[in-house]
Coordinates of C-alpha atoms and ligand atoms in Angstrom, one line a residue:
M1 CA -2.0 18.3 -53.0
Q2 CA 1.1 20.1 -52.8
A3 CA -0.4 23.1 -54.4
R4 CA -3.4 23.1 -52.2
Q5 CA -1.4 23.0 -49.0
L6 CA 1.9 25.1 -50.1
P7 CA 0.0 28.5 -49.5
L8 CA -0.5 27.6 -46.0
A9 CA 3.0 26.2 -45.4
L10 CA 4.4 29.4 -46.7
R11 CA 2.1 31.7 -44.5
R12 CA 3.6 29.6 -41.4
A13 CA 7.3 30.1 -42.6
A14 CA 6.5 33.8 -42.7
A15 CA 6.1 33.7 -38.9
S16 CA 9.5 32.1 -38.4
P17 CA 12.3 34.8 -37.3
F18 CA 14.8 33.0 -39.3
Y19 CA 12.9 33.3 -42.5
R20 CA 11.6 36.8 -41.9
R21 CA 15.5 37.7 -41.5
R22 CA 16.6 36.0 -44.3
L23 CA 14.3 36.4 -47.0
G24 CA 12.4 39.9 -45.6
P25 CA 10.1 41.1 -48.3
A26 CA 11.2 38.1 -50.6
L27 CA 9.2 35.6 -48.6
P28 CA 7.8 33.2 -51.2
R29 CA 4.0 33.1 -51.9
D30 CA 3.7 30.4 -54.3
R31 CA 5.6 27.5 -56.2
A32 CA 7.4 29.9 -58.2
G33 CA 8.7 31.8 -55.1
L34 CA 9.7 28.8 -53.5
A35 CA 12.0 28.1 -56.6
D36 CA 13.8 31.1 -56.1
T37 CA 14.2 30.6 -52.3
P38 CA 17.8 29.7 -51.1
L39 CA 18.3 26.3 -49.6
T40 CA 18.1 25.9 -45.7
T41 CA 21.3 24.2 -44.4
K42 CA 22.0 22.2 -41.4
Q43 CA 24.3 25.1 -40.7
D44 CA 21.3 27.4 -40.8
L45 CA 19.8 25.2 -38.1
R46 CA 22.8 25.1 -36.0
D47 CA 23.0 28.9 -36.3
S48 CA 19.5 29.1 -35.2
Y49 CA 19.8 27.2 -32.0
P50 CA 17.7 26.8 -29.9
F51 CA 14.6 28.8 -31.2
G52 CA 15.6 30.9 -34.1
M53 CA 13.3 28.9 -36.3
L54 CA 10.3 28.9 -34.0
A55 CA 7.1 30.1 -35.6
V56 CA 4.4 29.7 -33.0
P57 CA 4.4 30.9 -29.2
R58 CA 6.4 28.7 -27.0
N59 CA 3.3 27.5 -25.1
R60 CA 2.2 25.6 -28.0
L61 CA 5.1 23.5 -28.1
A62 CA 4.6 19.7 -27.5
T63 CA 8.2 18.4 -27.8
Y64 CA 11.6 19.5 -28.2
H65 CA 14.5 17.5 -29.8
E66 CA 18.0 17.6 -30.8
S67 CA 20.3 15.7 -33.4
S68 CA 23.9 15.6 -32.9
G69 CA 26.1 16.8 -35.6
T70 CA 29.7 15.9 -36.1
T71 CA 30.5 19.5 -35.1
G72 CA 29.1 19.1 -31.4
V73 CA 26.6 22.2 -31.9
P74 CA 23.3 20.7 -31.8
T75 CA 20.5 21.0 -34.2
A76 CA 17.3 21.7 -32.6
S77 CA 13.8 21.0 -33.8
Y78 CA 10.3 21.2 -32.1
Y79 CA 6.9 20.1 -32.7
T80 CA 3.3 21.2 -31.8
D81 CA 0.5 18.8 -31.1
G82 CA -0.6 19.3 -34.6
D83 CA 2.7 18.5 -36.0
W84 CA 2.4 15.2 -34.1
T85 CA -0.7 14.1 -35.8
D86 CA 1.4 14.5 -39.1
L87 CA 4.4 13.0 -37.7
A88 CA 2.7 9.8 -36.2
Q89 CA 0.5 9.4 -39.3
R90 CA 3.6 9.3 -41.7
Y91 CA 5.3 6.9 -39.8
A92 CA 2.4 4.6 -39.4
R93 CA 2.1 4.0 -43.2
K94 CA 3.4 0.7 -42.9
W95 CA 2.4 -1.7 -45.5
T96 CA 2.3 -4.6 -42.9
G97 CA 0.0 -2.4 -40.8
I98 CA 0.1 -1.5 -37.2
G99 CA -3.0 -2.4 -35.0
P100 CA -4.5 -3.0 -31.5
A101 CA -3.5 -6.6 -31.6
D102 CA 0.1 -5.5 -32.1
T103 CA 2.8 -5.6 -29.3
F104 CA 5.4 -3.0 -30.6
L105 CA 9.0 -2.9 -29.3
V106 CA 10.5 0.4 -29.7
R107 CA 14.5 0.1 -29.7
T108 CA 15.6 3.4 -30.8
P109 CA 16.7 6.2 -28.6
Y110 CA 14.2 8.3 -26.5
A111 CA 16.6 10.8 -25.4
L112 CA 16.5 14.1 -27.3
M113 CA 16.0 12.5 -30.7
I114 CA 12.8 11.9 -32.3
T115 CA 13.0 8.3 -33.5
G116 CA 11.8 6.5 -30.5
H117 CA 8.9 8.9 -29.8
L118 CA 8.0 8.8 -33.3
A119 CA 7.6 5.0 -33.4
H120 CA 6.1 5.1 -30.0
A121 CA 3.5 7.7 -31.0
A122 CA 2.5 6.2 -34.2
A123 CA 2.1 2.6 -32.4
R124 CA -0.1 4.3 -29.7
M125 CA -2.1 6.1 -32.4
C126 CA -2.8 2.7 -34.0
G127 CA -3.9 1.1 -30.8
A128 CA -0.8 -1.2 -30.3
T129 CA 0.8 -2.1 -27.0
V130 CA 4.2 -0.2 -26.8
V131 CA 7.3 -1.9 -25.3
P132 CA 9.7 1.1 -24.8
A133 CA 13.3 -0.4 -25.1
D134 CA 15.6 2.4 -25.9
N135 CA 19.0 1.1 -27.3
R136 CA 21.2 3.6 -25.6
T137 CA 20.2 2.6 -22.0
T138 CA 21.9 0.2 -19.6
A139 CA 18.4 -0.7 -18.4
M140 CA 17.9 -3.1 -21.4
P141 CA 21.1 -5.1 -22.5
Y142 CA 20.5 -7.5 -25.6
A143 CA 19.6 -10.5 -23.4
R144 CA 16.7 -8.6 -22.0
V145 CA 15.5 -7.6 -25.6
V146 CA 15.6 -11.2 -26.4
R147 CA 13.5 -12.2 -23.3
A148 CA 11.1 -9.5 -23.9
L149 CA 10.7 -10.5 -27.8
H150 CA 9.9 -13.8 -26.9
D151 CA 8.0 -13.6 -23.4
L152 CA 5.9 -10.6 -24.6
D153 CA 5.0 -12.0 -28.0
V154 CA 6.2 -9.0 -29.5
T155 CA 4.9 -8.7 -33.2
L156 CA 6.5 -5.5 -34.3
T157 CA 9.9 -3.9 -33.7
W158 CA 11.6 -0.5 -34.7
S159 CA 15.3 -0.3 -34.7
L160 CA 18.6 0.4 -36.5
P161 CA 19.1 -2.6 -39.1
T162 CA 22.0 -3.7 -37.0
E163 CA 19.9 -4.4 -34.1
P164 CA 18.1 -7.4 -35.3
L165 CA 21.5 -9.0 -36.2
L166 CA 22.7 -8.4 -32.7
W167 CA 19.3 -9.9 -31.3
A168 CA 19.8 -12.9 -33.4
A169 CA 23.2 -13.6 -31.9
A170 CA 21.9 -12.9 -28.3
A171 CA 18.8 -15.3 -29.1
R172 CA 21.3 -18.1 -30.1
L173 CA 23.5 -17.7 -27.0
A174 CA 20.2 -17.9 -25.0
G175 CA 19.4 -21.3 -26.9
L176 CA 16.7 -19.8 -29.1
R177 CA 16.3 -19.9 -32.8
P178 CA 15.2 -16.6 -34.2
D179 CA 13.2 -18.0 -37.1
R180 CA 11.5 -20.7 -35.0
D181 CA 11.3 -19.5 -31.4
F182 CA 9.6 -16.2 -32.1
P183 CA 6.2 -17.1 -33.7
S184 CA 4.4 -13.9 -32.9
L185 CA 7.0 -11.6 -34.8
R186 CA 5.4 -10.5 -37.9
A187 CA 7.7 -7.7 -39.3
L188 CA 10.8 -5.8 -38.3
F189 CA 10.8 -2.0 -39.1
V190 CA 14.2 -0.5 -39.5
G191 CA 15.9 2.8 -40.2
G192 CA 18.6 5.4 -39.2
E193 CA 21.7 3.7 -41.1
P194 CA 22.1 2.7 -44.9
L195 CA 20.8 -0.7 -45.6
S196 CA 22.0 -2.8 -48.5
R197 CA 19.4 -5.1 -50.2
A198 CA 21.5 -8.2 -49.3
R199 CA 21.6 -7.3 -45.6
R200 CA 17.9 -6.5 -45.7
D201 CA 17.1 -9.8 -47.2
R202 CA 19.5 -11.7 -44.8
I203 CA 17.8 -10.1 -41.8
A204 CA 14.6 -11.1 -43.2
E205 CA 15.9 -14.5 -43.7
I206 CA 17.3 -15.0 -40.2
W207 CA 14.2 -13.9 -38.5
G208 CA 11.7 -15.2 -41.1
V209 CA 9.7 -12.2 -41.4
P210 CA 9.8 -9.1 -43.8
V211 CA 12.0 -6.3 -43.0
V212 CA 10.4 -2.9 -43.7
E213 CA 12.6 0.2 -44.0
E214 CA 11.7 3.6 -43.2
Y215 CA 13.8 6.8 -44.0
G216 CA 13.6 10.3 -42.1
S217 CA 15.3 12.5 -39.7
T218 CA 14.9 14.2 -36.2
E219 CA 14.5 17.5 -38.0
T220 CA 11.7 16.1 -40.4
G221 CA 10.1 12.9 -39.2
S222 CA 9.4 10.1 -41.6
L223 CA 10.2 11.1 -45.3
A224 CA 9.6 7.8 -47.2
G225 CA 8.6 4.3 -46.3
Q226 CA 8.9 0.9 -48.0
C227 CA 6.3 -0.6 -50.2
P228 CA 5.4 -4.2 -50.5
R229 CA 7.6 -4.6 -53.4
G230 CA 10.8 -3.4 -51.3
R231 CA 11.2 0.1 -52.7
L232 CA 11.4 3.4 -50.6
H233 CA 8.7 5.9 -51.7
L234 CA 9.1 9.6 -50.7
W235 CA 5.8 10.9 -49.0
A236 CA 5.3 13.5 -51.8
D237 CA 1.8 14.3 -50.6
R238 CA 3.2 15.6 -47.4
A239 CA 6.2 17.5 -48.4
I240 CA 7.8 18.8 -51.6
F241 CA 11.0 17.0 -52.6
E242 CA 13.8 18.3 -54.8
V243 CA 17.4 16.9 -55.6
Y244 CA 20.2 19.2 -55.4
D245 CA 23.4 18.5 -57.2
P246 CA 26.4 20.4 -55.2
G247 CA 28.5 19.8 -58.3
T248 CA 26.7 21.8 -60.6
G249 CA 24.2 23.8 -58.5
R250 CA 21.4 22.3 -60.3
I251 CA 18.0 21.7 -58.6
G252 CA 15.5 19.3 -59.9
P253 CA 12.8 17.2 -59.1
D254 CA 14.7 13.9 -59.5
G255 CA 18.0 12.3 -60.4
C256 CA 20.9 11.8 -58.1
G257 CA 22.1 14.4 -55.3
Q258 CA 21.5 15.6 -51.9
L259 CA 17.8 15.2 -50.9
V260 CA 16.0 18.9 -50.3
V261 CA 12.7 18.9 -48.6
T262 CA 10.0 21.4 -48.0
P263 CA 7.5 20.0 -45.3
L264 CA 3.9 21.1 -46.0
Y265 CA 2.3 20.5 -42.6
R266 CA 4.8 21.8 -40.2
E267 CA 3.5 24.5 -37.5
A268 CA 6.3 25.0 -34.9
M269 CA 9.3 24.9 -37.2
P270 CA 8.6 25.5 -41.0
L271 CA 11.4 24.5 -43.3
L272 CA 11.7 25.8 -46.7
R273 CA 14.0 23.7 -49.0
Y274 CA 15.8 22.1 -46.0
N275 CA 18.8 20.3 -47.6
I276 CA 19.1 17.0 -45.4
E277 CA 22.6 16.7 -47.1
D278 CA 21.9 12.7 -47.7
D279 CA 23.0 11.5 -50.9
V280 CA 19.9 9.9 -52.7
E281 CA 18.6 9.1 -56.1
V282 CA 15.0 10.2 -56.8
R283 CA 12.9 8.8 -59.6
Y284 CA 9.2 9.0 -60.9
E285 CA 8.6 5.7 -62.2
S286 CA 5.6 3.4 -61.8
C287 CA 6.1 0.6 -59.1
G288 CA 4.2 -2.7 -58.9
C289 CA 2.9 -1.7 -55.5
G290 CA 0.6 1.1 -57.1
W291 CA 1.6 3.8 -54.9
A292 CA 1.6 7.1 -57.0
L293 CA 4.7 8.4 -55.0
P294 CA 8.2 9.1 -56.3
T295 CA 11.1 6.2 -55.3
V296 CA 14.2 7.1 -53.4
R297 CA 17.4 5.2 -53.1
V298 CA 19.3 6.6 -50.0
L299 CA 22.9 6.3 -50.4
G300 CA 23.9 8.3 -47.4
R301 CA 27.5 8.6 -46.5
S302 CA 28.0 4.8 -47.5
A303 CA 28.2 6.1 -51.1
S304 CA 31.5 7.4 -50.7
G305 CA 34.5 5.1 -50.3
H306 CA 38.1 4.7 -49.7
A307 CA 40.7 4.0 -52.3
V308 CA 42.5 0.7 -52.5
G309 CA 45.0 0.3 -55.3
P310 CA 43.1 1.6 -58.4
A311 CA 39.5 0.9 -57.0
T312 CA 37.2 2.8 -54.5
V313 CA 35.7 0.4 -52.1
T314 CA 32.4 1.7 -50.6
Q315 CA 30.8 0.3 -47.3
A316 CA 27.5 -0.2 -49.3
R317 CA 29.0 -2.4 -51.9
L318 CA 31.2 -4.3 -49.6
E319 CA 28.2 -5.0 -47.1
E320 CA 26.4 -6.4 -50.2
L321 CA 29.4 -8.9 -50.7
V322 CA 29.4 -10.0 -47.2
F323 CA 25.6 -10.6 -46.8
A324 CA 25.7 -12.6 -50.3
L325 CA 27.6 -15.3 -48.6
P326 CA 25.3 -18.3 -47.9
V327 CA 23.2 -18.0 -44.7
R328 CA 24.4 -21.3 -43.2
Y329 CA 27.8 -19.7 -42.8
E330 CA 26.3 -17.4 -40.1
V331 CA 28.3 -14.4 -40.9
M332 CA 26.6 -11.4 -39.6
F333 CA 29.5 -9.2 -38.2
W334 CA 32.5 -7.8 -40.2
R335 CA 34.8 -5.0 -40.4
A336 CA 37.2 -3.7 -43.3
S337 CA 40.2 -1.5 -43.3
A338 CA 41.2 0.1 -46.5
Q339 CA 44.9 0.4 -47.1
P340 CA 46.6 1.8 -49.8
H341 CA 47.4 -1.4 -51.6
Q342 CA 45.3 -4.0 -49.8
L343 CA 41.7 -4.4 -48.4
R344 CA 41.7 -6.1 -45.0
V345 CA 38.5 -7.8 -43.8
E346 CA 37.7 -9.5 -40.6
I347 CA 34.4 -11.7 -40.4
E348 CA 33.0 -13.3 -37.4
V349 CA 32.3 -17.1 -38.6
P350 CA 31.9 -20.3 -36.8
A351 CA 35.0 -22.8 -37.2
G352 CA 33.1 -25.2 -39.5
H353 CA 32.6 -22.6 -42.3
R354 CA 35.6 -20.7 -41.7
D355 CA 37.7 -21.7 -44.8
A356 CA 34.7 -21.6 -47.2
A357 CA 33.5 -18.3 -45.9
C358 CA 36.9 -16.3 -46.2
A359 CA 37.7 -18.0 -49.6
E360 CA 34.4 -17.1 -51.0
L361 CA 34.5 -13.5 -49.7
A362 CA 38.0 -13.0 -51.0
A363 CA 36.9 -14.0 -54.3
A364 CA 33.9 -11.9 -54.5
V365 CA 36.2 -8.8 -53.5
R366 CA 38.6 -9.7 -56.0
A367 CA 36.0 -10.1 -58.7
E368 CA 34.2 -7.0 -58.0
Y369 CA 37.2 -4.6 -57.6
G370 CA 40.3 -6.5 -59.0
I371 CA 42.4 -5.5 -55.7
E372 CA 44.5 -7.5 -53.3
V373 CA 42.3 -8.6 -50.3
R374 CA 43.0 -10.4 -47.0
V375 CA 40.0 -12.0 -45.4
D376 CA 40.7 -13.3 -41.8
P377 CA 38.2 -15.4 -39.6
V378 CA 37.3 -14.3 -36.3
E379 CA 35.9 -16.5 -33.8
P380 CA 32.2 -15.8 -32.7
G381 CA 32.5 -13.1 -30.1
G382 CA 35.6 -11.7 -31.4
L383 CA 34.0 -8.6 -33.1
V384 CA 30.8 -8.4 -31.1
S385 CA 31.5 -9.5 -27.4
R386 CA 29.5 -12.4 -26.0
D387 CA 29.6 -10.5 -22.7
A388 CA 27.8 -7.7 -24.3
L389 CA 25.2 -10.2 -25.7
T390 CA 24.6 -11.9 -22.6
A391 CA 24.8 -9.3 -19.9
T392 CA 21.7 -8.9 -17.7
A393 CA 20.5 -5.3 -16.5
D394 CA 22.6 -3.9 -13.7
V395 CA 20.9 -0.6 -12.8
V396 CA 21.2 0.7 -9.3
K397 CA 19.3 3.5 -7.6
P398 CA 21.6 5.9 -5.9
R399 CA 21.8 5.3 -2.1
G400 CA 24.2 6.2 0.8
L401 CA 23.9 3.4 3.2
F402 CA 25.8 -0.1 2.4
G403 CA 25.9 -3.3 4.3
P404 CA 29.1 -4.9 5.8
D405 CA 29.7 -7.0 2.8
E406 CA 28.6 -4.5 0.0
D407 CA 30.8 -2.5 -2.2
W408 CA 30.3 1.1 -1.1
D409 CA 32.0 2.6 -4.1
R410 CA 28.8 2.0 -5.9
A411 CA 27.4 4.9 -3.6
L412 CA 25.5 7.5 -5.7
R413 CA 26.2 5.6 -8.9
Y414 CA 23.6 5.5 -11.4
Y415 CA 25.0 3.0 -13.9
Ligands
ZN501 ZN1 6.4 0.6 -54.7

């Protein structure tokens, strides 16, 4: 499939001002040519802002997106209608299925990024009813999400993995039990941040439904999805994947390093060997699910850690230890500070489980790293404020005239 589609993908790339300028007569014509093509970096995309990568006339564009880097210079990406068919199809490859009977709550941002629109388009393509519930808007605080999940019989959701934990806390504050009072819910789709197996299992346990992970970016859309056996598989029928080791410069089809992707179906913004700069491990191995696609473990930035004494503590491993605590301790929120000679951890935990939870987590950290650790309990609400979980929407429209008892400082405010 890759060999069949690659020539067209390369012809499309030849229309991109960026690739014409960079590669000139060396524009690749086949797989061997692609192997000699230098990687496209995030910096290349930033330098091409806004339309330096555009390979079709502007009037063919359907949407424009940006992802915000740490440097503040935006990375632009854009898609045609044809691109959107490919994007929505890839996202819709969920083993749980998405169908007309589903009510699909989209809880990722709609502004500039692709994530909300991607889930929205995929769910619409499958005939589902979409509830747009952007997580960066004041119109949709957590209490309102819980109300929507409950009252609208939501069956599927799309969010960061942290969100269902916040919904669970908000649901409990509203007197609802996540595993009992949302009987229509049948799966939680999550992506956008690294997720350890222990945290994924814990979210599934709390809600009593499968948690289905998704991996992608605003520049590429979905790159991998989770199979029924719990592994992430790369969509190698829609893109060519390679792994780049920045230490040695080696680029190969598998192993550990940074993920490099050449999408095969892009019209508006072709990318050749785009380095996503996420740390991954790619393997070609058989999986019980039967999908003939390589597997990927996404380590992201959570793979790099901080030194504490002789050990290097990583967010990924620490998260495993926190979420390995028994579910009855109700520990969902935590934070840790890596200091030179001690790891300081705080966990939100109800009074009844305070001593056991702290002692068990401290023992687990010592056993894992052999370092000094101090685990302190925090009252529920201490890390994630109850106000944030119980607040209701307070959105005002701009107006000028106020009554005698109204606060006219709210004039022209949109929040
Ligand atoms: Zn599998």
